[in-house]
PDB file of C-alpha atoms and ligand atoms in Angstrom:
ATOM      1  CA  MET A   1     108.123 -28.704-174.683  1.00  0.00           C
ATOM      2  CA  SER A   2     107.408 -29.056-179.052  1.00  0.00           C
ATOM      3  CA  GLY A   3     105.366 -27.331-181.215  1.00  0.00           C
ATOM      4  CA  LYS A   4     103.488 -24.577-178.794  1.00  0.00           C
ATOM      5  CA  SER A   5     105.417 -21.203-178.670  1.00  0.00           C
ATOM      6  CA  PHE A   6     103.490 -19.277-179.911  1.00  0.00           C
ATOM      7  CA  PHE A   7     100.214 -17.153-177.545  1.00  0.00           C
ATOM      8  CA  ALA A   8      96.764 -16.398-179.852  1.00  0.00           C
ATOM      9  CA  ALA A   9      96.983 -13.168-181.461  1.00  0.00           C
ATOM     10  CA  GLU A  10      93.290 -12.949-180.224  1.00  0.00           C
ATOM     11  CA  GLN A  11      93.327 -12.959-176.401  1.00  0.00           C
ATOM     12  CA  PRO A  12      90.728 -11.574-173.812  1.00  0.00           C
ATOM     13  CA  THR A  13      91.460  -8.656-171.667  1.00  0.00           C
ATOM     14  CA  SER A  14      90.464 -10.629-168.415  1.00  0.00           C
ATOM     15  CA  PHE A  15      89.346 -13.864-166.679  1.00  0.00           C
ATOM     16  CA  VAL A  16      87.836 -14.924-163.750  1.00  0.00           C
ATOM     17  CA  PHE A  17      87.461 -18.372-162.375  1.00  0.00           C
ATOM     18  CA  THR A  18      83.418 -18.548-161.875  1.00  0.00           C
ATOM     19  CA  ASP A  19      82.488 -19.642-158.600  1.00  0.00           C
ATOM     20  CA  GLU A  20      82.431 -23.394-158.478  1.00  0.00           C
ATOM     21  CA  ASN A  21      85.976 -22.929-160.669  1.00  0.00           C
ATOM     22  CA  LEU A  22      87.082 -20.292-157.953  1.00  0.00           C
ATOM     23  CA  ARG A  23      85.743 -23.253-155.082  1.00  0.00           C
ATOM     24  CA  ARG A  24      88.142 -26.370-156.701  1.00  0.00           C
ATOM     25  CA  ALA A  25      90.726 -23.845-157.343  1.00  0.00           C
ATOM     26  CA  GLN A  26      90.879 -22.822-153.623  1.00  0.00           C
ATOM     27  CA  ALA A  27      90.309 -26.759-152.871  1.00  0.00           C
ATOM     28  CA  HIS A  28      93.819 -27.462-154.486  1.00  0.00           C
ATOM     29  CA  ILE A  29      95.297 -24.391-153.034  1.00  0.00           C
ATOM     30  CA  ALA A  30      94.350 -25.246-149.162  1.00  0.00           C
ATOM     31  CA  LYS A  31      96.417 -29.018-149.896  1.00  0.00           C
ATOM     32  CA  TYR A  32      99.844 -26.974-149.742  1.00  0.00           C
ATOM     33  CA  PRO A  33     101.066 -25.154-146.454  1.00  0.00           C
ATOM     34  CA  ALA A  34     101.222 -21.329-146.520  1.00  0.00           C
ATOM     35  CA  GLY A  35     103.932 -20.050-148.515  1.00  0.00           C
ATOM     36  CA  LYS A  36     103.494 -22.849-150.888  1.00  0.00           C
ATOM     37  CA  GLN A  37     100.790 -21.940-152.873  1.00  0.00           C
ATOM     38  CA  ALA A  38     102.357 -22.289-156.379  1.00  0.00           C
ATOM     39  CA  SER A  39     102.671 -25.905-156.438  1.00  0.00           C
ATOM     40  CA  ALA A  40      98.812 -25.762-157.020  1.00  0.00           C
ATOM     41  CA  ILE A  41      99.610 -24.567-160.199  1.00  0.00           C
ATOM     42  CA  LEU A  42      98.789 -26.948-162.280  1.00  0.00           C
ATOM     43  CA  PRO A  43      95.791 -28.693-161.231  1.00  0.00           C
ATOM     44  CA  LEU A  44      94.430 -24.632-161.230  1.00  0.00           C
ATOM     45  CA  PHE A  45      95.567 -24.496-165.352  1.00  0.00           C
ATOM     46  CA  HIS A  46      93.068 -27.771-165.824  1.00  0.00           C
ATOM     47  CA  ILE A  47      90.693 -25.993-164.753  1.00  0.00           C
ATOM     48  CA  VAL A  48      91.594 -22.753-166.644  1.00  0.00           C
ATOM     49  CA  GLN A  49      91.338 -24.536-169.731  1.00  0.00           C
ATOM     50  CA  GLU A  50      88.306 -27.035-168.685  1.00  0.00           C
ATOM     51  CA  GLN A  51      86.637 -23.835-168.197  1.00  0.00           C
ATOM     52  CA  HIS A  52      87.588 -21.852-171.079  1.00  0.00           C
ATOM     53  CA  ASP A  53      87.676 -23.811-174.633  1.00  0.00           C
ATOM     54  CA  ASN A  54      90.857 -25.109-173.403  1.00  0.00           C
ATOM     55  CA  TRP A  55      93.547 -23.753-174.239  1.00  0.00           C
ATOM     56  CA  ILE A  56      94.792 -20.653-171.124  1.00  0.00           C
ATOM     57  CA  PRO A  57      94.826 -17.179-172.780  1.00  0.00           C
ATOM     58  CA  ARG A  58      97.491 -15.000-170.886  1.00  0.00           C
ATOM     59  CA  ALA A  59      94.743 -12.780-168.548  1.00  0.00           C
ATOM     60  CA  ALA A  60      94.089 -16.197-167.030  1.00  0.00           C
ATOM     61  CA  MET A  61      98.135 -17.001-166.246  1.00  0.00           C
ATOM     62  CA  ASN A  62      98.448 -13.400-164.948  1.00  0.00           C
ATOM     63  CA  TYR A  63      95.381 -14.401-162.501  1.00  0.00           C
ATOM     64  CA  VAL A  64      96.270 -17.669-161.646  1.00  0.00           C
ATOM     65  CA  ALA A  65      99.636 -16.176-160.691  1.00  0.00           C
ATOM     66  CA  ASP A  66      98.303 -13.313-158.254  1.00  0.00           C
ATOM     67  CA  MET A  67      96.020 -15.880-157.170  1.00  0.00           C
ATOM     68  CA  LEU A  68      98.877 -18.355-156.201  1.00  0.00           C
ATOM     69  CA  GLU A  69     101.399 -14.761-155.455  1.00  0.00           C
ATOM     70  CA  MET A  70     103.634 -16.010-157.463  1.00  0.00           C
ATOM     71  CA  PRO A  71     105.807 -13.610-160.335  1.00  0.00           C
ATOM     72  CA  ARG A  72     103.603 -13.640-164.140  1.00  0.00           C
ATOM     73  CA  ILE A  73     107.067 -14.481-165.474  1.00  0.00           C
ATOM     74  CA  LYS A  74     107.166 -18.325-163.553  1.00  0.00           C
ATOM     75  CA  ALA A  75     103.120 -18.858-164.322  1.00  0.00           C
ATOM     76  CA  TYR A  76     104.320 -18.294-167.819  1.00  0.00           C
ATOM     77  CA  GLU A  77     107.020 -20.800-167.672  1.00  0.00           C
ATOM     78  CA  VAL A  78     104.778 -23.343-166.354  1.00  0.00           C
ATOM     79  CA  ALA A  79     102.275 -22.604-169.090  1.00  0.00           C
ATOM     80  CA  THR A  80     104.452 -22.779-172.057  1.00  0.00           C
ATOM     81  CA  PHE A  81     106.606 -25.681-170.893  1.00  0.00           C
ATOM     82  CA  TYR A  82     104.222 -28.721-170.955  1.00  0.00           C
ATOM     83  CA  SER A  83     102.612 -29.982-173.880  1.00  0.00           C
ATOM     84  CA  MET A  84      99.085 -30.385-172.205  1.00  0.00           C
ATOM     85  CA  PHE A  85      98.246 -26.561-172.370  1.00  0.00           C
ATOM     86  CA  ASN A  86      97.579 -24.778-175.161  1.00  0.00           C
ATOM     87  CA  MET A  87      98.365 -20.877-175.421  1.00  0.00           C
ATOM     88  CA  ALA A  88      95.803 -20.689-178.482  1.00  0.00           C
ATOM     89  CA  PRO A  89      92.523 -22.486-179.143  1.00  0.00           C
ATOM     90  CA  VAL A  90      92.639 -26.428-180.881  1.00  0.00           C
ATOM     91  CA  GLY A  91      90.656 -28.123-182.398  1.00  0.00           C
ATOM     92  CA  ARG A  92      88.439 -30.908-181.142  1.00  0.00           C
ATOM     93  CA  HIS A  93      91.258 -33.507-181.129  1.00  0.00           C
ATOM     94  CA  THR A  94      94.332 -32.552-180.653  1.00  0.00           C
ATOM     95  CA  ILE A  95      96.587 -35.197-182.511  1.00  0.00           C
ATOM     96  CA  GLU A  96     100.173 -34.945-180.479  1.00  0.00           C
ATOM     97  CA  VAL A  97     102.697 -37.380-182.732  1.00  0.00           C
ATOM     98  CA  CYS A  98     105.692 -38.050-180.321  1.00  0.00           C
ATOM     99  CA  THR A  99     109.030 -37.542-182.299  1.00  0.00           C
ATOM    100  CA  THR A 100     110.939 -38.368-179.995  1.00  0.00           C
ATOM    101  CA  THR A 101     114.133 -40.882-181.198  1.00  0.00           C
ATOM    102  CA  PRO A 102     112.961 -44.763-180.669  1.00  0.00           C
ATOM    103  CA  CYS A 103     109.055 -43.335-182.234  1.00  0.00           C
ATOM    104  CA  TRP A 104     111.305 -41.861-185.263  1.00  0.00           C
ATOM    105  CA  LEU A 105     113.221 -44.878-185.587  1.00  0.00           C
ATOM    106  CA  ARG A 106     110.066 -46.878-185.919  1.00  0.00           C
ATOM    107  CA  GLY A 107     108.527 -44.612-188.284  1.00  0.00           C
ATOM    108  CA  SER A 108     106.664 -41.514-186.796  1.00  0.00           C
ATOM    109  CA  ALA A 109     107.652 -38.814-189.547  1.00  0.00           C
ATOM    110  CA  ASP A 110     105.465 -41.305-192.275  1.00  0.00           C
ATOM    111  CA  LEU A 111     102.430 -41.239-188.933  1.00  0.00           C
ATOM    112  CA  VAL A 112     103.363 -36.948-189.397  1.00  0.00           C
ATOM    113  CA  ASP A 113     102.975 -37.248-192.923  1.00  0.00           C
ATOM    114  CA  ALA A 114      99.797 -39.157-192.948  1.00  0.00           C
ATOM    115  CA  CYS A 115      98.222 -36.640-190.663  1.00  0.00           C
ATOM    116  CA  GLN A 116      99.074 -34.201-192.848  1.00  0.00           C
ATOM    117  CA  ARG A 117      98.139 -35.238-195.727  1.00  0.00           C
ATOM    118  CA  ARG A 118      94.816 -36.525-194.173  1.00  0.00           C
ATOM    119  CA  LEU A 119      93.924 -33.452-192.471  1.00  0.00           C
ATOM    120  CA  GLY A 120      95.633 -30.906-195.360  1.00  0.00           C
ATOM    121  CA  ILE A 121      97.373 -29.145-192.352  1.00  0.00           C
ATOM    122  CA  THR A 122     101.146 -28.846-191.284  1.00  0.00           C
ATOM    123  CA  LEU A 123     102.570 -29.698-187.673  1.00  0.00           C
ATOM    124  CA  ASN A 124     100.855 -26.627-185.058  1.00  0.00           C
ATOM    125  CA  GLU A 125      98.324 -25.890-187.491  1.00  0.00           C
ATOM    126  CA  THR A 126      94.470 -26.406-186.671  1.00  0.00           C
ATOM    127  CA  THR A 127      91.954 -27.428-189.258  1.00  0.00           C
ATOM    128  CA  ALA A 128      89.597 -25.137-190.650  1.00  0.00           C
ATOM    129  CA  ASP A 129      86.174 -26.771-189.310  1.00  0.00           C
ATOM    130  CA  ARG A 130      88.250 -27.388-185.740  1.00  0.00           C
ATOM    131  CA  HIS A 131      87.772 -30.772-185.665  1.00  0.00           C
ATOM    132  CA  PHE A 132      91.831 -31.398-185.403  1.00  0.00           C
ATOM    133  CA  THR A 133      94.689 -29.944-183.989  1.00  0.00           C
ATOM    134  CA  LEU A 134      98.134 -31.138-185.385  1.00  0.00           C
ATOM    135  CA  ARG A 135     101.676 -31.431-183.209  1.00  0.00           C
ATOM    136  CA  GLU A 136     104.397 -33.215-182.602  1.00  0.00           C
ATOM    137  CA  VAL A 137     105.500 -33.765-178.986  1.00  0.00           C
ATOM    138  CA  GLU A 138     108.795 -35.343-177.000  1.00  0.00           C
ATOM    139  CA  CYS A 139     108.400 -38.789-175.552  1.00  0.00           C
ATOM    140  CA  LEU A 140     105.662 -39.874-173.844  1.00  0.00           C
ATOM    141  CA  GLY A 141     106.977 -43.157-172.106  1.00  0.00           C
ATOM    142  CA  ALA A 142     105.650 -45.460-174.609  1.00  0.00           C
ATOM    143  CA  CYS A 143     108.604 -46.086-176.751  1.00  0.00           C
ATOM    144  CA  VAL A 144     108.374 -50.370-176.201  1.00  0.00           C
ATOM    145  CA  ASN A 145     105.205 -50.254-178.313  1.00  0.00           C
ATOM    146  CA  ALA A 146     106.676 -47.506-181.182  1.00  0.00           C
ATOM    147  CA  PRO A 147     105.709 -45.588-183.016  1.00  0.00           C
ATOM    148  CA  MET A 148     102.661 -43.859-180.619  1.00  0.00           C
ATOM    149  CA  ILE A 149     100.831 -40.861-180.779  1.00  0.00           C
ATOM    150  CA  GLN A 150      98.657 -39.413-177.923  1.00  0.00           C
ATOM    151  CA  ILE A 151      95.226 -38.131-178.724  1.00  0.00           C
ATOM    152  CA  GLY A 152      92.695 -36.813-175.526  1.00  0.00           C
ATOM    153  CA  GLU A 153      93.445 -38.985-172.741  1.00  0.00           C
ATOM    154  CA  HIS A 154      94.275 -42.053-174.988  1.00  0.00           C
ATOM    155  CA  TYR A 155      97.622 -43.028-176.251  1.00  0.00           C
ATOM    156  CA  TYR A 156      97.631 -45.210-179.749  1.00  0.00           C
ATOM    157  CA  GLU A 157     100.327 -46.960-180.107  1.00  0.00           C
ATOM    158  CA  ASP A 158     102.046 -49.901-182.627  1.00  0.00           C
ATOM    159  CA  LEU A 159     101.202 -47.195-185.600  1.00  0.00           C
ATOM    160  CA  THR A 160     101.358 -47.222-189.343  1.00  0.00           C
ATOM    161  CA  ARG A 161     100.527 -45.415-191.958  1.00  0.00           C
ATOM    162  CA  GLU A 162      97.183 -46.737-192.649  1.00  0.00           C
ATOM    163  CA  SER A 163      96.537 -47.322-188.614  1.00  0.00           C
ATOM    164  CA  MET A 164      96.847 -43.904-188.062  1.00  0.00           C
ATOM    165  CA  VAL A 165      94.469 -42.480-191.060  1.00  0.00           C
ATOM    166  CA  GLY A 166      92.560 -45.075-189.371  1.00  0.00           C
ATOM    167  CA  ILE A 167      92.313 -43.043-186.109  1.00  0.00           C
ATOM    168  CA  ILE A 168      91.099 -39.855-188.137  1.00  0.00           C
ATOM    169  CA  ASP A 169      88.980 -41.551-190.248  1.00  0.00           C
ATOM    170  CA  ASP A 170      87.140 -43.085-186.837  1.00  0.00           C
ATOM    171  CA  LEU A 171      87.284 -39.905-185.631  1.00  0.00           C
ATOM    172  CA  VAL A 172      86.271 -37.755-188.704  1.00  0.00           C
ATOM    173  CA  ALA A 173      83.085 -40.079-188.456  1.00  0.00           C
ATOM    174  CA  GLY A 174      82.248 -40.303-185.085  1.00  0.00           C
ATOM    175  CA  ARG A 175      83.550 -43.212-184.091  1.00  0.00           C
ATOM    176  CA  GLU A 176      85.639 -43.904-181.115  1.00  0.00           C
ATOM    177  CA  PRO A 177      88.874 -45.146-182.161  1.00  0.00           C
ATOM    178  CA  LYS A 178      90.507 -48.293-180.277  1.00  0.00           C
ATOM    179  CA  PRO A 179      92.969 -46.902-177.860  1.00  0.00           C
ATOM    180  CA  GLY A 180      96.309 -48.680-177.212  1.00  0.00           C
ATOM    181  CA  SER A 181      98.194 -51.030-179.405  1.00  0.00           C
ATOM    182  CA  GLN A 182      96.796 -51.228-182.798  1.00  0.00           C
ATOM    183  CA  THR A 183      98.509 -54.927-183.099  1.00  0.00           C
ATOM    184  CA  ARG A 184      97.687 -58.045-181.468  1.00  0.00           C
ATOM    185  CA  LYS A 185      99.572 -56.940-178.139  1.00  0.00           C
ATOM    186  CA  TYR A 186      97.956 -56.277-174.666  1.00  0.00           C
ATOM    187  CA  GLY A 187     100.615 -54.351-173.504  1.00  0.00           C
ATOM    188  CA  SER A 188     104.194 -53.158-173.481  1.00  0.00           C
ATOM    189  CA  MET A 189     106.195 -55.958-174.702  1.00  0.00           C
ATOM    190  CA  ASN A 190     108.420 -56.859-177.298  1.00  0.00           C
ATOM    191  CA  ASP A 191     106.669 -57.569-181.179  1.00  0.00           C
ATOM    192  CA  SER A 192     108.168 -61.198-180.810  1.00  0.00           C
ATOM    193  CA  GLY A 193     105.763 -61.216-177.501  1.00  0.00           C
ATOM    194  CA  THR A 194     106.087 -61.549-173.635  1.00  0.00           C
ATOM    195  CA  THR A 195     110.078 -61.894-172.488  1.00  0.00           C
ATOM    196  CA  THR A 196     110.576 -60.620-169.577  1.00  0.00           C
ATOM    197  CA  LEU A 197     109.968 -62.472-166.208  1.00  0.00           C
ATOM    198  CA  ILE A 198     108.712 -65.095-168.165  1.00  0.00           C
ATOM    199  CA  ASP A 199     110.436 -68.145-167.470  1.00  0.00           C
ATOM    200  CA  GLU A 200     110.241 -67.099-163.628  1.00  0.00           C
ATOM    201  CA  ALA A 201     106.521 -66.397-164.009  1.00  0.00           C
ATOM    202  CA  ARG A 202     106.383 -70.109-164.795  1.00  0.00           C
ATOM    203  CA  GLN A 203     108.264 -71.514-162.005  1.00  0.00           C
ATOM    204  CA  LEU A 204     105.944 -69.622-159.325  1.00  0.00           C
ATOM    205  CA  GLY A 205     102.737 -71.373-160.975  1.00  0.00           C
ATOM    206  CA  VAL A 206     102.049 -67.333-162.183  1.00  0.00           C
ATOM    207  CA  ALA A 207      99.990 -67.798-165.589  1.00  0.00           C
ATOM    208  CA  VAL A 208     101.542 -66.141-168.203  1.00  0.00           C
ATOM    209  CA  GLN A 209      98.927 -65.259-171.195  1.00  0.00           C
ATOM    210  CA  GLU A 210     100.689 -65.197-174.610  1.00  0.00           C
ATOM    211  CA  THR A 211      99.185 -63.492-177.513  1.00  0.00           C
ATOM    212  CA  VAL A 212     101.388 -62.431-179.987  1.00  0.00           C
TER     213      VAL A 212
HETATM  214  S1  LIG B 301     110.058 -42.201-177.896  1.00  0.00           S
HETATM  215 FE1  LIG B 301     107.875 -41.914-178.447  1.00  0.00          FE
HETATM  216  S2  LIG B 301     106.923 -42.700-176.443  1.00  0.00           S
HETATM  217 FE2  LIG B 301     108.882 -42.636-176.306  1.00  0.00          FE
END
């Protein structure tokens, strides 16, 4: 976990699922055998965030823990461990910059700096208009196309300071930035192009797409 250790200062005093979300929660719980209901905690927290403006108040953690008959402290541990769960209100777009070693070696510090300058906030802050939250996260598993970020469900890879600012500009203007590699790569590959298993593929007569 990185940059999300803080509970919101203002917390609602109670939380309950809507009827529809309660049905969804019960469907997840029913997937597990008796006594193992706690295994449903991740999908239930996702439902909480959908219902509650994309963050999980403490009352909802207690509610889910009680529903799953597990100690509340264990629910807190799960909620605060995963960077996809927010402990306080966030902006419409949460920019998560990977700053783990491969991304750092490839310029993630420049991306953080570019975001901070463009948005006028620092890490773990949200812009006054609540459009953007900026966060650093640990490895997101796309190291081959480092440096990279995640916004919502999309990865943006092979970034530079300029392309990072371009993505923010697109979002500010209401445009949908192109996800994936921001260079001519079409997947996870070396800067010099595809290498792994190319020869074997050719020997087998498999078509190899060369884009770099
Ligand atoms: S180090 Fe950034 S994606 Fe793995």
